[in-house]
Short mmCIF file of C-alpha atoms in Angstrom, two decimals:
data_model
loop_
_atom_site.label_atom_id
_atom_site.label_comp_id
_atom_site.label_asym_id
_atom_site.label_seq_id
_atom_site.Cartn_x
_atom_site.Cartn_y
_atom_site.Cartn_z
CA UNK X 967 -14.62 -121.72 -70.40
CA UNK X 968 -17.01 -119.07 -70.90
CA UNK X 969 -16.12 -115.55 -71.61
CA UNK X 970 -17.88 -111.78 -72.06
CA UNK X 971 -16.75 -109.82 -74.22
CA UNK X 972 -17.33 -106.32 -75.18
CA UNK X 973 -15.91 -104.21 -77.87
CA UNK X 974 -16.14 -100.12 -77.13
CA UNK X 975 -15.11 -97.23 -78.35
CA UNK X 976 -15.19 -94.74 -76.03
CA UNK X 977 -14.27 -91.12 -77.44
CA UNK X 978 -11.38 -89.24 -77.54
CA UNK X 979 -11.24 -87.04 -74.52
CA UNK X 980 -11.16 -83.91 -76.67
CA UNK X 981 -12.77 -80.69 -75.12
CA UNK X 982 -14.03 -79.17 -78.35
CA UNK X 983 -17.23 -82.26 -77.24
CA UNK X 984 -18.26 -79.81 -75.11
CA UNK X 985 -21.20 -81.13 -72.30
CA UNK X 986 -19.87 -84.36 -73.65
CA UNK X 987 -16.70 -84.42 -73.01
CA UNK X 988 -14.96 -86.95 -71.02
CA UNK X 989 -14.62 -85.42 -68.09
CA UNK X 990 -18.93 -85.25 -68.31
CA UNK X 991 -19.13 -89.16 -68.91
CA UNK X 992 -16.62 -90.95 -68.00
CA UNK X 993 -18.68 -92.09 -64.64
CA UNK X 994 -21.09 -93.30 -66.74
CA UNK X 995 -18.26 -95.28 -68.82
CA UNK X 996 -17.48 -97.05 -65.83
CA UNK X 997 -21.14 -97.94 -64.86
CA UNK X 998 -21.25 -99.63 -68.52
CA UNK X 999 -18.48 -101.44 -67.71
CA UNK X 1000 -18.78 -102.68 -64.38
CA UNK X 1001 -22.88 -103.49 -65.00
CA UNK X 1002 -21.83 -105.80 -67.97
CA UNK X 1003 -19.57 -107.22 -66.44
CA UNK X 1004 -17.05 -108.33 -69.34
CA UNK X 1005 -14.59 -110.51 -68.87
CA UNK X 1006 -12.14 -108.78 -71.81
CA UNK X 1007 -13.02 -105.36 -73.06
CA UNK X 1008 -11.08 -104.31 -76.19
CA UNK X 1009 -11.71 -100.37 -76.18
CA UNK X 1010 -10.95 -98.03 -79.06
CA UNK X 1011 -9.78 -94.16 -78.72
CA UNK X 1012 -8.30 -94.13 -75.33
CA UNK X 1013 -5.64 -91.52 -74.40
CA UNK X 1014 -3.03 -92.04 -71.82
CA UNK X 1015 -5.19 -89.62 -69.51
CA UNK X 1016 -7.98 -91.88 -70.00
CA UNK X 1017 -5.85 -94.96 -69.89
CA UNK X 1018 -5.02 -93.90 -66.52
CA UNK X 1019 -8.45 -92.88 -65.58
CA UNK X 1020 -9.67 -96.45 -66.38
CA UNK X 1021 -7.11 -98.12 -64.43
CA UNK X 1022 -7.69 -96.42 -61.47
CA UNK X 1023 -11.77 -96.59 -61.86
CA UNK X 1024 -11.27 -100.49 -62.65
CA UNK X 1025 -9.06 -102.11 -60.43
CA UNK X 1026 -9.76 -105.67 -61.22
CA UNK X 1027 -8.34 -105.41 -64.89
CA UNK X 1028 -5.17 -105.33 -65.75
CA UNK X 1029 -4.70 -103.31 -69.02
CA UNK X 1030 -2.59 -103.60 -72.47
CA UNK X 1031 -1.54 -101.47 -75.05
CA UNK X 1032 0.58 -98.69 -76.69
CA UNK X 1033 0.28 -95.25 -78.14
CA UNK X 1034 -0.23 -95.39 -81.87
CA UNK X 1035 2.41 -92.17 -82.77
CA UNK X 1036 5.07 -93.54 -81.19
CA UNK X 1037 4.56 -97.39 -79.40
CA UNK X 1038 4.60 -96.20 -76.55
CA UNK X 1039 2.34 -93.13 -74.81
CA UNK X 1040 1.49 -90.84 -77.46
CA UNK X 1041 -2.11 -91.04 -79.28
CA UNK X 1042 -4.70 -93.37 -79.04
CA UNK X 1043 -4.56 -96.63 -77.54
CA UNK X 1044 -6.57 -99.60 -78.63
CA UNK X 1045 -6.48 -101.15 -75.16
CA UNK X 1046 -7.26 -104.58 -73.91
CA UNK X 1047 -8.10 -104.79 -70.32
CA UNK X 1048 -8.53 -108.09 -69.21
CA UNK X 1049 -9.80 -109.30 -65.73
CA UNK X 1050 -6.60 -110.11 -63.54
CA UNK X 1051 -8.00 -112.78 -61.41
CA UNK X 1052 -9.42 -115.18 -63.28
CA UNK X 1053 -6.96 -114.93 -67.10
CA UNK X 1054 -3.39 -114.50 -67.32
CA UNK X 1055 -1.21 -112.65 -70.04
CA UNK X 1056 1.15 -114.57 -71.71
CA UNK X 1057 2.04 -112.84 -74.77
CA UNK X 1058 1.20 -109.16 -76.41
CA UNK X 1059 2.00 -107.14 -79.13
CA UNK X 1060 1.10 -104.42 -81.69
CA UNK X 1061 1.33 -103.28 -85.29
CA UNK X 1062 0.47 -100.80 -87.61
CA UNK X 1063 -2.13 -101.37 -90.62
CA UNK X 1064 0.40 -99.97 -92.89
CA UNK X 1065 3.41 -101.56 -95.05
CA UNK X 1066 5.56 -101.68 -92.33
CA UNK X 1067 3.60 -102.95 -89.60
CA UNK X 1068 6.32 -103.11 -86.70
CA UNK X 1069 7.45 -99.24 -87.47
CA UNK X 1070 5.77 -97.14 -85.36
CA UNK X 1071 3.67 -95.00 -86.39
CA UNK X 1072 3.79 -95.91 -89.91
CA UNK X 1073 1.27 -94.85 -92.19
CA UNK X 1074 1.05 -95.71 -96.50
CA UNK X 1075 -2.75 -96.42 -97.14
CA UNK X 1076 -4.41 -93.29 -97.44
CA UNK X 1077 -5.10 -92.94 -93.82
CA UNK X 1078 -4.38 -89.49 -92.01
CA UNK X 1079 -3.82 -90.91 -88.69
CA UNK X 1080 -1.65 -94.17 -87.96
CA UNK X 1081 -3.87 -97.70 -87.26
CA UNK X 1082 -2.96 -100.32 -84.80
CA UNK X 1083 -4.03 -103.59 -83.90
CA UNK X 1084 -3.03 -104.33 -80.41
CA UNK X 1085 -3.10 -108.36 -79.38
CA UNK X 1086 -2.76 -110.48 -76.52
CA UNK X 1087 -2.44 -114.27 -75.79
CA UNK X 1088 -4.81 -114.96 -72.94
CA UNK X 1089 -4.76 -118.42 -70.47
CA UNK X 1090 -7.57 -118.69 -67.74
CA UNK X 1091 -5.58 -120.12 -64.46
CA UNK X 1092 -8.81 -122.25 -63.62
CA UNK X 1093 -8.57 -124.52 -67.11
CA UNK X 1094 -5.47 -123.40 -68.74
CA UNK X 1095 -7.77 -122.86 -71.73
CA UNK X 1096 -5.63 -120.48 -74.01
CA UNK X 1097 -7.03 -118.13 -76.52
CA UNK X 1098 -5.82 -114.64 -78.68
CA UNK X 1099 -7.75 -111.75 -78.60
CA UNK X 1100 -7.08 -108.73 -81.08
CA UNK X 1101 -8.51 -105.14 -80.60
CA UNK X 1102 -7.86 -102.65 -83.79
CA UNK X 1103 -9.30 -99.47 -84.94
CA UNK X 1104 -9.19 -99.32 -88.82
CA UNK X 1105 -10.11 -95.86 -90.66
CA UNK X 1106 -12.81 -93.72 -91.10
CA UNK X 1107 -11.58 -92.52 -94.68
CA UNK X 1108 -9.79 -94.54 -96.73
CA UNK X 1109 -11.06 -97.50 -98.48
CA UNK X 1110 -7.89 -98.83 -99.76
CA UNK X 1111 -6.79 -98.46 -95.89
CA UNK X 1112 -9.42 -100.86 -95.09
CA UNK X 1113 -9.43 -103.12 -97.37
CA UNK X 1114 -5.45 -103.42 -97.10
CA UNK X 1115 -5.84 -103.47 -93.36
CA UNK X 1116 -8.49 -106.23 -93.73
CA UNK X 1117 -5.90 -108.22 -95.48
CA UNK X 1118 -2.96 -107.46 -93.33
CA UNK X 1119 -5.06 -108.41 -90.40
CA UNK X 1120 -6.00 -111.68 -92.13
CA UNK X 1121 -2.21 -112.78 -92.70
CA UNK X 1122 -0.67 -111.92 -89.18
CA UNK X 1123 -3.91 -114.07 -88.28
CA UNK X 1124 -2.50 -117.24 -89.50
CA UNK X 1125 1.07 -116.44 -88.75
CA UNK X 1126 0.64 -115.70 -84.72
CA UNK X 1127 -2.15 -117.43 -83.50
CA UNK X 1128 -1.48 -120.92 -85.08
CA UNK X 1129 -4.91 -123.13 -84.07
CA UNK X 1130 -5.60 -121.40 -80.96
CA UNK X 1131 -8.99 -120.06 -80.45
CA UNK X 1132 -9.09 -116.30 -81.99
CA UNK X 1133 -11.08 -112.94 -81.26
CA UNK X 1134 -11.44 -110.27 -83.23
CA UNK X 1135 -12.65 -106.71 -82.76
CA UNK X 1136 -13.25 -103.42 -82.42
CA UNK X 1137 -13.98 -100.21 -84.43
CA UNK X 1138 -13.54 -100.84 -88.39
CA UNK X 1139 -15.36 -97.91 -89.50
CA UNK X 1140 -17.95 -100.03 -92.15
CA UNK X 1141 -20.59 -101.53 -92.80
CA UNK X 1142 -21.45 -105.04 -93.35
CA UNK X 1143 -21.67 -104.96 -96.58
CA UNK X 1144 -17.87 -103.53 -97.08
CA UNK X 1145 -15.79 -105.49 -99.19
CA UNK X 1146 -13.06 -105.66 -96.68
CA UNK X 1147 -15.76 -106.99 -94.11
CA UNK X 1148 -15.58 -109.94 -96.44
CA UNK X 1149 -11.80 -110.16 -96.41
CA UNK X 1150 -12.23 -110.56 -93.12
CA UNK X 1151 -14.90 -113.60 -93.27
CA UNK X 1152 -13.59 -114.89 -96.37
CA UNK X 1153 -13.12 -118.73 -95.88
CA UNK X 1154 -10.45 -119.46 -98.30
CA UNK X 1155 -7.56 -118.21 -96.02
CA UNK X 1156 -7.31 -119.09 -92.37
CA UNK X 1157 -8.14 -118.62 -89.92
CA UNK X 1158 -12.02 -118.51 -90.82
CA UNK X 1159 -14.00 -115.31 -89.01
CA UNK X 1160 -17.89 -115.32 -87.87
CA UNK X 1161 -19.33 -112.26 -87.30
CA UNK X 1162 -20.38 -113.48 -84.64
CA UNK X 1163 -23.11 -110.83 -82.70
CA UNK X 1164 -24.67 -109.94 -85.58
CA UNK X 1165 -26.12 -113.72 -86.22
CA UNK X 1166 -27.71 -113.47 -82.95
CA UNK X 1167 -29.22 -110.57 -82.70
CA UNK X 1168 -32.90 -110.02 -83.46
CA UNK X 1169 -33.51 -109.96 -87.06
CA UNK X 1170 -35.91 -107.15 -86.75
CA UNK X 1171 -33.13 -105.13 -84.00
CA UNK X 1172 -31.15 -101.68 -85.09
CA UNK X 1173 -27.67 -102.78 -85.44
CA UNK X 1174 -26.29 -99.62 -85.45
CA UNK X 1175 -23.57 -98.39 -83.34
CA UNK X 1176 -22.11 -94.91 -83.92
CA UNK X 1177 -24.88 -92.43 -82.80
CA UNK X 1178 -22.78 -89.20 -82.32
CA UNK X 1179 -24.07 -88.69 -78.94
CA UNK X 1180 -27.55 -88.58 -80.33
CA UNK X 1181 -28.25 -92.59 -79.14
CA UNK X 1182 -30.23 -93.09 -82.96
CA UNK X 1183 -30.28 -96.62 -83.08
CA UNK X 1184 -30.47 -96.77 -86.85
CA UNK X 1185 -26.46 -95.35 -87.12
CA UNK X 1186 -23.79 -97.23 -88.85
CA UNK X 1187 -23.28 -100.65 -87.91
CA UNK X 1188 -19.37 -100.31 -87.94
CA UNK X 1189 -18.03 -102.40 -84.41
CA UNK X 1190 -17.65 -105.72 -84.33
CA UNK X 1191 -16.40 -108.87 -82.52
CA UNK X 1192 -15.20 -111.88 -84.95
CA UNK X 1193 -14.51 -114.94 -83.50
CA UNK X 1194 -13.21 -118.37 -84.95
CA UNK X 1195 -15.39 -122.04 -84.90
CA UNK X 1196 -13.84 -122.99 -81.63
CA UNK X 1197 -16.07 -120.54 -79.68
CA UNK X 1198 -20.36 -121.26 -79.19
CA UNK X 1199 -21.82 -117.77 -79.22
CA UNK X 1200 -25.32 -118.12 -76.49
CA UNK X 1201 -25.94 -114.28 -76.29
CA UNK X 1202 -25.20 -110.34 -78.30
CA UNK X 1203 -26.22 -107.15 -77.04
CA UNK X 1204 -25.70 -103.68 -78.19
CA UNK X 1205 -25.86 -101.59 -74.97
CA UNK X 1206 -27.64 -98.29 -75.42
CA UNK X 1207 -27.58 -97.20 -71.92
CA UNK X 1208 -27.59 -93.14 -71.30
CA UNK X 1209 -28.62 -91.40 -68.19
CA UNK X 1210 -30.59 -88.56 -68.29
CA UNK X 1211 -29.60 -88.81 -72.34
CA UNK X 1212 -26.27 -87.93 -71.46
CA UNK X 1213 -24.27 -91.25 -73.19
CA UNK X 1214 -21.00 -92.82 -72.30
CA UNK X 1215 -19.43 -92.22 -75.71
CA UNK X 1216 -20.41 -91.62 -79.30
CA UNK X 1217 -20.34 -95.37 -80.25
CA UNK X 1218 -22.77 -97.99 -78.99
CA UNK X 1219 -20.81 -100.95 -76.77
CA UNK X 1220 -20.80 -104.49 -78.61
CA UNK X 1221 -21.29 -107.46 -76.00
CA UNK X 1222 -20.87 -111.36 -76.53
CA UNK X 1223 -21.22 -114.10 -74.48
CA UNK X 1224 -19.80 -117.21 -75.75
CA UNK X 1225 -17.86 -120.48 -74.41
CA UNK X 1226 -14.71 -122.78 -75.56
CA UNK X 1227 -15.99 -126.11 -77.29
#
């Protein structure tokens, strides 16, 4: 079984953006989308208006995921959309980075907003081949949040996915060299993490992905996709696609192709 996936966050649809507000790029959103062609997408930042805009611009996915104030509509969504033909849900969930991750809502690190990791349990109907994917958004101010959230992520890890293949990823707001990026590779607790895209990239390729709009190449490298030693990574990208330098969102999409072995 071989799989694309793409990590993507893709902007609050918040007016004060101006000529780059969603309403302005959301086209070109879809034209990312539908030219690579993923098989999962975990996206970051969506809105229930945007949610909705997606589902109706991308009929061939069927889409998971709940509001972050409240489990259900309200705030952002970290939403996996998964194509409906070829994989089949069989379980989902999510929780909050926070001590009480099945409250809703709950925040205790130091974070202003709440966090959520939102998961899925995924079987293609052609093989049966079963897999997890998680999508989570950690935050862009607290370290302790991070770090905790690294950890927290690392535990409910090895108590739902048991074995199965595992993916990681989305927005975690740092840098490789972030402490809790090694919580999260660490291979003293289980399951072990690759990060995967970045060990196939170029060695002499920006790995940046937040450009603010600007498309700088050279921006943090803060989204990821972490997958576990059952998966064979053959290809990364970092799309940087913009029309008339008008860009989808103010993050950089992740790609990875890589197979079951």
């Amino acid at each position: 079984m071989q799989l694309r996936l793409m990590t993507f966050n893709i902007r609050y649809a918040t007016p004060h953006d101006n000529e780059d507000y969603w309403q302005n790029r959301q086209e070109i959103t879809y034209r990312v989308l539908r030219d690579a062609n993923p098989d999962v997408i975990g996206l970051q930042e969506v809105l229930l208006s945007q949610r909705r805009d997606i589902e109706e611009a991308l009929p061939s996915y069927s889409s998971v995921g709940v509001g972050r104030d409240d489990g259900d509509s309200i705030g952002e969504h970290c939403l996996i959309l998964y194509r409906k033909e070829r994989l089949g849900l069989l379980e989902s969930g999510t929780f909050w980075c926070s001590d009480t991750p099945d409250v809703a809502g709950s925040t205790h690190w130091g974070n202003s907003h709440p966090r959520i990791c939102t998961w899925v349990k995924l079987r293609e109907k052609a093989s049966a081949n079963t897999f997890y994917l998680l999508n989570v958004h950690l935050d862009h101010q607290s370290q302790p949040s991070r770090l905790k959230s690294a950890r927290l992520l690392k535990e409910r890890l090895h108590l739902l996915t048991k074995g199965y293949p595992t993916v990681v990823m989305g927005d975690f707001n740092m840098e490789p060299d972030n402490p809790a990026i090694a919580v999260m590779t660490q291979t003293d607790t289980t399951p072990i993490l690759y990060d995967t895209p970045h060990t196939l990239l170029p060695q002499n390729e920006p790995i940046g992905t937040f450009h603010s709009f600007q498309g700088d190449p050279q921006g943090e490298a803060i989204d990821y996709i972490f997958t576990t030693s059952e998966w064979q990574a053959h290809a990364a990208q970092i799309i940087r696609y913009h029309e008339s330098g008008r860009y989808p969102s103010d993050h950089f999409p992740v790609l990875l192709e890589a197979s079951l072995v």
